[in-house]
Amino acid sequence: MAEKSFDLIVIGAGPGGYVAAIRAAQLGLKVAIVEREHLGGICLNWGCIPTKALLRSAEVFHLMQRAGEFGLKAEKISYDLAAVVKRSRGVAAQLSGGIGHLMKKNKITVFMGQATLPAKGKVLVKTDKGSDDLSAKNIIVATGARARELPGLEADGKRVWTYKHALNPPHMPKKLLVIGSGAIGIEFASFFNTLGADTTVVEVMDRVLPVEDVEISKFARKQFVKQGMKIVEKAMVKRLDRANDKITAHIEIKGKVEKHDFDTVISAVGIVGNVENLGLEQLGVKLDRTHVVTDEYCRTGIDGLYAIGDIAGAPWLAHKASHEGVMVAELIAGGKPHPVKPESIAGCTYCHPQVASVGYTEAKAKELGYDIKVGRFPFIGNGKAIALGEAEGMVKTIFDAKTGELLGAHMVGAEVTELIQGYVIGRQLETTEEDLMNTVFPHPTLSEMMHESVLDAYGRVIHM
């Protein structure tokens, strides 16, 4: 079969890969993209999007139970898990089809199959119908990541699940164990707990949501416990004994192993990069703990070969992958893009309450040697939050005391995953405290708390 030549080949059609392909096509490059499973990747099909659809259903169910607080009546409130899941899968399918449309619109050639890199500038795609030989001066590897599985805690899809099983659950858990309290673990814990599962979260670190600011983690923990979750920190699940109707977890707490029975376990102990069977090591690509080592422009050290998204390391976020895709496409097309700064990428967790952050935590800022000013503002002091019936939460801001630079912002509460972008833009524009203080925030909005938190850092808070 004759070799097919392109200016750029992208391996992986997730939020990093397909965005890179579109931007490169916009810049006039002849582009091919290779995907082995679903256009849109894990994020769109089995991650970011369908989980948010599930969590929205849980949020509505939670609000229905609170109807009386709003002067409303809702009787015999219940849910249909199969219908909730069906809606979630429908949302994912709709968006995946949209990616196919975008590929056609931008004249990107799509190859559905397994890609390998037999030599520099070469891609072999094995499909159901045979194989295709492709070549390009530039190749972007965007193969993403998958759930990490620890020995003895492997998923079986019946009683022990990864996020994929949890998105299409074979049953509704009655007594649920979630191993790991990062974004994935705590989101599923929040979803199933809201629907009535007796939920226990085990975290090996000293607090839930361990990458977040300590103050935010502690606040979120109190809310989870108030909702009925059991949180076990500084603990480790050592073993799972499996039976047809239950799982016995051996949990080490303070040096002692306790046995607890559950009917379902979700393992959310991190991810590993999809680096196998690509031929990366044979090309001389350096790997570090299943992730490709790159420079700030996602270059692998092999001329014309780039790696973006989850496979290129933390933070493991779809929006980081997309931005890297745009950056690399512009670099290949001869532009001079700015490198992506990990500390300026927001993290969002869609549990209840939501958690969002950007920049340095208070502890990290101090560790880096900054003299800091810290401001806080509670949701209970905001009129819109009270009107919404969402008075539990807080906004925290951290500034460089010498320059007024916004070093970090951290939030917990309703809709903070939408609010955080205001601070993200502020950091991108190198905003100081004076700029934020002089900005007029609309009333009544939740965003006023962002303003008040800044004012609080400088002793000027109004409504507290």
PDB file of N, CA, C and O in Angstrom, residues 8-54:
ATOM      1  N   LEU A   8       1.374  17.005   9.296  1.00  0.00           N
ATOM      2  CA  LEU A   8       1.277  16.670  10.717  1.00  0.00           C
ATOM      3  C   LEU A   8       0.389  15.455  10.908  1.00  0.00           C
ATOM      4  O   LEU A   8      -0.689  15.369  10.303  1.00  0.00           O
ATOM      5  N   ILE A   9       0.849  14.542  11.742  1.00  0.00           N
ATOM      6  CA  ILE A   9       0.021  13.412  12.175  1.00  0.00           C
ATOM      7  C   ILE A   9      -0.155  13.516  13.678  1.00  0.00           C
ATOM      8  O   ILE A   9       0.826  13.667  14.418  1.00  0.00           O
ATOM      9  N   VAL A  10      -1.389  13.448  14.122  1.00  0.00           N
ATOM     10  CA  VAL A  10      -1.699  13.475  15.550  1.00  0.00           C
ATOM     11  C   VAL A  10      -2.178  12.084  15.960  1.00  0.00           C
ATOM     12  O   VAL A  10      -3.085  11.531  15.333  1.00  0.00           O
ATOM     13  N   ILE A  11      -1.566  11.526  16.982  1.00  0.00           N
ATOM     14  CA  ILE A  11      -1.965  10.209  17.475  1.00  0.00           C
ATOM     15  C   ILE A  11      -2.770  10.406  18.753  1.00  0.00           C
ATOM     16  O   ILE A  11      -2.249  10.808  19.791  1.00  0.00           O
ATOM     17  N   GLY A  12      -4.062  10.152  18.662  1.00  0.00           N
ATOM     18  CA  GLY A  12      -4.967  10.350  19.790  1.00  0.00           C
ATOM     19  C   GLY A  12      -5.903  11.515  19.536  1.00  0.00           C
ATOM     20  O   GLY A  12      -5.454  12.626  19.253  1.00  0.00           O
ATOM     21  N   ALA A  13      -7.220  11.257  19.615  1.00  0.00           N
ATOM     22  CA  ALA A  13      -8.210  12.293  19.293  1.00  0.00           C
ATOM     23  C   ALA A  13      -8.970  12.755  20.528  1.00  0.00           C
ATOM     24  O   ALA A  13     -10.175  13.011  20.475  1.00  0.00           O
ATOM     25  N   GLY A  14      -8.266  12.864  21.653  1.00  0.00           N
ATOM     26  CA  GLY A  14      -8.850  13.439  22.853  1.00  0.00           C
ATOM     27  C   GLY A  14      -8.807  14.950  22.789  1.00  0.00           C
ATOM     28  O   GLY A  14      -8.526  15.536  21.734  1.00  0.00           O
ATOM     29  N   PRO A  15      -9.047  15.638  23.915  1.00  0.00           N
ATOM     30  CA  PRO A  15      -9.095  17.101  23.912  1.00  0.00           C
ATOM     31  C   PRO A  15      -7.770  17.763  23.577  1.00  0.00           C
ATOM     32  O   PRO A  15      -7.749  18.942  23.221  1.00  0.00           O
ATOM     33  N   GLY A  16      -6.657  17.044  23.702  1.00  0.00           N
ATOM     34  CA  GLY A  16      -5.374  17.565  23.242  1.00  0.00           C
ATOM     35  C   GLY A  16      -5.206  17.338  21.751  1.00  0.00           C
ATOM     36  O   GLY A  16      -4.938  18.264  20.978  1.00  0.00           O
ATOM     37  N   GLY A  17      -5.399  16.102  21.329  1.00  0.00           N
ATOM     38  CA  GLY A  17      -5.154  15.719  19.949  1.00  0.00           C
ATOM     39  C   GLY A  17      -6.069  16.373  18.937  1.00  0.00           C
ATOM     40  O   GLY A  17      -5.611  16.950  17.943  1.00  0.00           O
ATOM     41  N   TYR A  18      -7.382  16.321  19.170  1.00  0.00           N
ATOM     42  CA  TYR A  18      -8.278  16.866  18.135  1.00  0.00           C
ATOM     43  C   TYR A  18      -8.173  18.385  18.048  1.00  0.00           C
ATOM     44  O   TYR A  18      -8.300  18.973  16.969  1.00  0.00           O
ATOM     45  N   VAL A  19      -7.895  19.043  19.181  1.00  0.00           N
ATOM     46  CA  VAL A  19      -7.723  20.501  19.153  1.00  0.00           C
ATOM     47  C   VAL A  19      -6.439  20.870  18.411  1.00  0.00           C
ATOM     48  O   VAL A  19      -6.411  21.825  17.614  1.00  0.00           O
ATOM     49  N   ALA A  20      -5.364  20.112  18.638  1.00  0.00           N
ATOM     50  CA  ALA A  20      -4.113  20.336  17.901  1.00  0.00           C
ATOM     51  C   ALA A  20      -4.337  20.175  16.408  1.00  0.00           C
ATOM     52  O   ALA A  20      -3.845  20.976  15.593  1.00  0.00           O
ATOM     53  N   ALA A  21      -5.092  19.150  16.033  1.00  0.00           N
ATOM     54  CA  ALA A  21      -5.362  18.895  14.616  1.00  0.00           C
ATOM     55  C   ALA A  21      -6.143  20.045  13.989  1.00  0.00           C
ATOM     56  O   ALA A  21      -5.821  20.507  12.879  1.00  0.00           O
ATOM     57  N   ILE A  22      -7.165  20.529  14.700  1.00  0.00           N
ATOM     58  CA  ILE A  22      -7.975  21.626  14.159  1.00  0.00           C
ATOM     59  C   ILE A  22      -7.143  22.901  14.000  1.00  0.00           C
ATOM     60  O   ILE A  22      -7.187  23.565  12.952  1.00  0.00           O
ATOM     61  N   ARG A  23      -6.356  23.233  15.026  1.00  0.00           N
ATOM     62  CA  ARG A  23      -5.555  24.464  14.939  1.00  0.00           C
ATOM     63  C   ARG A  23      -4.528  24.359  13.819  1.00  0.00           C
ATOM     64  O   ARG A  23      -4.310  25.338  13.080  1.00  0.00           O
ATOM     65  N   ALA A  24      -3.917  23.197  13.667  1.00  0.00           N
ATOM     66  CA  ALA A  24      -2.935  23.015  12.584  1.00  0.00           C
ATOM     67  C   ALA A  24      -3.600  23.155  11.218  1.00  0.00           C
ATOM     68  O   ALA A  24      -3.039  23.765  10.298  1.00  0.00           O
ATOM     69  N   ALA A  25      -4.797  22.599  11.083  1.00  0.00           N
ATOM     70  CA  ALA A  25      -5.526  22.717   9.812  1.00  0.00           C
ATOM     71  C   ALA A  25      -5.889  24.171   9.531  1.00  0.00           C
ATOM     72  O   ALA A  25      -5.804  24.638   8.383  1.00  0.00           O
ATOM     73  N   GLN A  26      -6.282  24.906  10.566  1.00  0.00           N
ATOM     74  CA  GLN A  26      -6.579  26.332  10.402  1.00  0.00           C
ATOM     75  C   GLN A  26      -5.368  27.097   9.887  1.00  0.00           C
ATOM     76  O   GLN A  26      -5.507  28.089   9.164  1.00  0.00           O
ATOM     77  N   LEU A  27      -4.189  26.626  10.283  1.00  0.00           N
ATOM     78  CA  LEU A  27      -2.941  27.295   9.884  1.00  0.00           C
ATOM     79  C   LEU A  27      -2.422  26.809   8.531  1.00  0.00           C
ATOM     80  O   LEU A  27      -1.318  27.150   8.130  1.00  0.00           O
ATOM     81  N   GLY A  28      -3.220  25.991   7.854  1.00  0.00           N
ATOM     82  CA  GLY A  28      -2.892  25.587   6.492  1.00  0.00           C
ATOM     83  C   GLY A  28      -2.121  24.290   6.354  1.00  0.00           C
ATOM     84  O   GLY A  28      -1.667  23.960   5.242  1.00  0.00           O
ATOM     85  N   LEU A  29      -1.964  23.535   7.428  1.00  0.00           N
ATOM     86  CA  LEU A  29      -1.233  22.272   7.349  1.00  0.00           C
ATOM     87  C   LEU A  29      -2.159  21.143   6.906  1.00  0.00           C
ATOM     88  O   LEU A  29      -3.359  21.145   7.194  1.00  0.00           O
ATOM     89  N   LYS A  30      -1.579  20.172   6.231  1.00  0.00           N
ATOM     90  CA  LYS A  30      -2.296  18.957   5.856  1.00  0.00           C
ATOM     91  C   LYS A  30      -2.184  17.988   7.033  1.00  0.00           C
ATOM     92  O   LYS A  30      -1.092  17.559   7.387  1.00  0.00           O
ATOM     93  N   VAL A  31      -3.337  17.655   7.632  1.00  0.00           N
ATOM     94  CA  VAL A  31      -3.325  16.969   8.924  1.00  0.00           C
ATOM     95  C   VAL A  31      -4.066  15.634   8.875  1.00  0.00           C
ATOM     96  O   VAL A  31      -5.132  15.521   8.260  1.00  0.00           O
ATOM     97  N   ALA A  32      -3.491  14.653   9.558  1.00  0.00           N
ATOM     98  CA  ALA A  32      -4.167  13.380   9.802  1.00  0.00           C
ATOM     99  C   ALA A  32      -4.237  13.151  11.307  1.00  0.00           C
ATOM    100  O   ALA A  32      -3.355  13.589  12.058  1.00  0.00           O
ATOM    101  N   ILE A  33      -5.281  12.485  11.740  1.00  0.00           N
ATOM    102  CA  ILE A  33      -5.407  12.128  13.149  1.00  0.00           C
ATOM    103  C   ILE A  33      -5.750  10.649  13.260  1.00  0.00           C
ATOM    104  O   ILE A  33      -6.539  10.129  12.465  1.00  0.00           O
ATOM    105  N   VAL A  34      -5.122   9.984  14.221  1.00  0.00           N
ATOM    106  CA  VAL A  34      -5.329   8.545  14.414  1.00  0.00           C
ATOM    107  C   VAL A  34      -5.962   8.329  15.784  1.00  0.00           C
ATOM    108  O   VAL A  34      -5.475   8.843  16.790  1.00  0.00           O
ATOM    109  N   GLU A  35      -7.045   7.567  15.818  1.00  0.00           N
ATOM    110  CA  GLU A  35      -7.738   7.280  17.075  1.00  0.00           C
ATOM    111  C   GLU A  35      -8.142   5.810  17.103  1.00  0.00           C
ATOM    112  O   GLU A  35      -8.733   5.312  16.144  1.00  0.00           O
ATOM    113  N   ARG A  36      -7.832   5.127  18.199  1.00  0.00           N
ATOM    114  CA  ARG A  36      -8.102   3.689  18.265  1.00  0.00           C
ATOM    115  C   ARG A  36      -9.487   3.351  18.787  1.00  0.00           C
ATOM    116  O   ARG A  36      -9.952   2.227  18.630  1.00  0.00           O
ATOM    117  N   GLU A  37     -10.170   4.331  19.434  1.00  0.00           N
ATOM    118  CA  GLU A  37     -11.443   3.983  20.065  1.00  0.00           C
ATOM    119  C   GLU A  37     -12.554   4.984  19.785  1.00  0.00           C
ATOM    120  O   GLU A  37     -13.486   4.685  19.056  1.00  0.00           O
ATOM    121  N   HIS A  38     -12.474   6.187  20.377  1.00  0.00           N
ATOM    122  CA  HIS A  38     -13.551   7.170  20.249  1.00  0.00           C
ATOM    123  C   HIS A  38     -12.982   8.542  19.928  1.00  0.00           C
ATOM    124  O   HIS A  38     -12.062   8.991  20.605  1.00  0.00           O
ATOM    125  N   LEU A  39     -13.575   9.230  18.945  1.00  0.00           N
ATOM    126  CA  LEU A  39     -13.241  10.635  18.754  1.00  0.00           C
ATOM    127  C   LEU A  39     -13.694  11.393  20.004  1.00  0.00           C
ATOM    128  O   LEU A  39     -14.797  11.210  20.497  1.00  0.00           O
ATOM    129  N   GLY A  40     -12.822  12.249  20.504  1.00  0.00           N
ATOM    130  CA  GLY A  40     -13.101  12.961  21.755  1.00  0.00           C
ATOM    131  C   GLY A  40     -12.353  12.374  22.930  1.00  0.00           C
ATOM    132  O   GLY A  40     -12.242  12.999  23.980  1.00  0.00           O
ATOM    133  N   GLY A  41     -11.830  11.148  22.766  1.00  0.00           N
ATOM    134  CA  GLY A  41     -10.992  10.550  23.795  1.00  0.00           C
ATOM    135  C   GLY A  41     -11.733  10.230  25.083  1.00  0.00           C
ATOM    136  O   GLY A  41     -12.965  10.223  25.149  1.00  0.00           O
ATOM    137  N   ILE A  42     -10.958   9.959  26.121  1.00  0.00           N
ATOM    138  CA  ILE A  42     -11.512   9.605  27.425  1.00  0.00           C
ATOM    139  C   ILE A  42     -12.343  10.749  27.996  1.00  0.00           C
ATOM    140  O   ILE A  42     -13.441  10.553  28.507  1.00  0.00           O
ATOM    141  N   CYS A  43     -11.831  11.963  27.899  1.00  0.00           N
ATOM    142  CA  CYS A  43     -12.501  13.114  28.514  1.00  0.00           C
ATOM    143  C   CYS A  43     -13.951  13.214  28.062  1.00  0.00           C
ATOM    144  O   CYS A  43     -14.867  13.264  28.872  1.00  0.00           O
ATOM    145  N   LEU A  44     -14.144  13.211  26.768  1.00  0.00           N
ATOM    146  CA  LEU A  44     -15.474  13.437  26.227  1.00  0.00           C
ATOM    147  C   LEU A  44     -16.364  12.204  26.401  1.00  0.00           C
ATOM    148  O   LEU A  44     -17.551  12.308  26.708  1.00  0.00           O
ATOM    149  N   ASN A  45     -15.791  11.003  26.223  1.00  0.00           N
ATOM    150  CA  ASN A  45     -16.589   9.778  26.225  1.00  0.00           C
ATOM    151  C   ASN A  45     -16.701   9.106  27.588  1.00  0.00           C
ATOM    152  O   ASN A  45     -17.729   8.521  27.917  1.00  0.00           O
ATOM    153  N   TRP A  46     -15.615   9.166  28.383  1.00  0.00           N
ATOM    154  CA  TRP A  46     -15.602   8.425  29.641  1.00  0.00           C
ATOM    155  C   TRP A  46     -15.023   9.236  30.804  1.00  0.00           C
ATOM    156  O   TRP A  46     -14.558   8.679  31.782  1.00  0.00           O
ATOM    157  N   GLY A  47     -15.031  10.552  30.692  1.00  0.00           N
ATOM    158  CA  GLY A  47     -14.418  11.359  31.747  1.00  0.00           C
ATOM    159  C   GLY A  47     -15.181  12.633  32.021  1.00  0.00           C
ATOM    160  O   GLY A  47     -16.304  12.623  32.517  1.00  0.00           O
ATOM    161  N   CYS A  48     -14.560  13.751  31.658  1.00  0.00           N
ATOM    162  CA  CYS A  48     -15.079  15.074  32.014  1.00  0.00           C
ATOM    163  C   CYS A  48     -16.567  15.252  31.728  1.00  0.00           C
ATOM    164  O   CYS A  48     -17.325  15.664  32.607  1.00  0.00           O
ATOM    165  N   ILE A  49     -16.988  14.952  30.524  1.00  0.00           N
ATOM    166  CA  ILE A  49     -18.352  15.285  30.113  1.00  0.00           C
ATOM    167  C   ILE A  49     -19.410  14.368  30.731  1.00  0.00           C
ATOM    168  O   ILE A  49     -20.348  14.847  31.373  1.00  0.00           O
ATOM    169  N   PRO A  50     -19.312  13.044  30.568  1.00  0.00           N
ATOM    170  CA  PRO A  50     -20.370  12.198  31.154  1.00  0.00           C
ATOM    171  C   PRO A  50     -20.435  12.266  32.675  1.00  0.00           C
ATOM    172  O   PRO A  50     -21.524  12.153  33.247  1.00  0.00           O
ATOM    173  N   THR A  51     -19.293  12.474  33.343  1.00  0.00           N
ATOM    174  CA  THR A  51     -19.361  12.602  34.809  1.00  0.00           C
ATOM    175  C   THR A  51     -20.127  13.861  35.195  1.00  0.00           C
ATOM    176  O   THR A  51     -20.881  13.864  36.177  1.00  0.00           O
ATOM    177  N   LYS A  52     -19.971  14.935  34.440  1.00  0.00           N
ATOM    178  CA  LYS A  52     -20.696  16.164  34.771  1.00  0.00           C
ATOM    179  C   LYS A  52     -22.189  15.991  34.525  1.00  0.00           C
ATOM    180  O   LYS A  52     -23.012  16.580  35.235  1.00  0.00           O
ATOM    181  N   ALA A  53     -22.542  15.176  33.525  1.00  0.00           N
ATOM    182  CA  ALA A  53     -23.957  14.883  33.290  1.00  0.00           C
ATOM    183  C   ALA A  53     -24.535  14.108  34.477  1.00  0.00           C
ATOM    184  O   ALA A  53     -25.645  14.399  34.940  1.00  0.00           O
ATOM    185  N   LEU A  54     -23.788  13.124  34.984  1.00  0.00           N
ATOM    186  CA  LEU A  54     -24.236  12.379  36.160  1.00  0.00           C
ATOM    187  C   LEU A  54     -24.381  13.304  37.363  1.00  0.00           C
ATOM    188  O   LEU A  54     -25.384  13.268  38.097  1.00  0.00           O
TER     189      LEU A  54
END
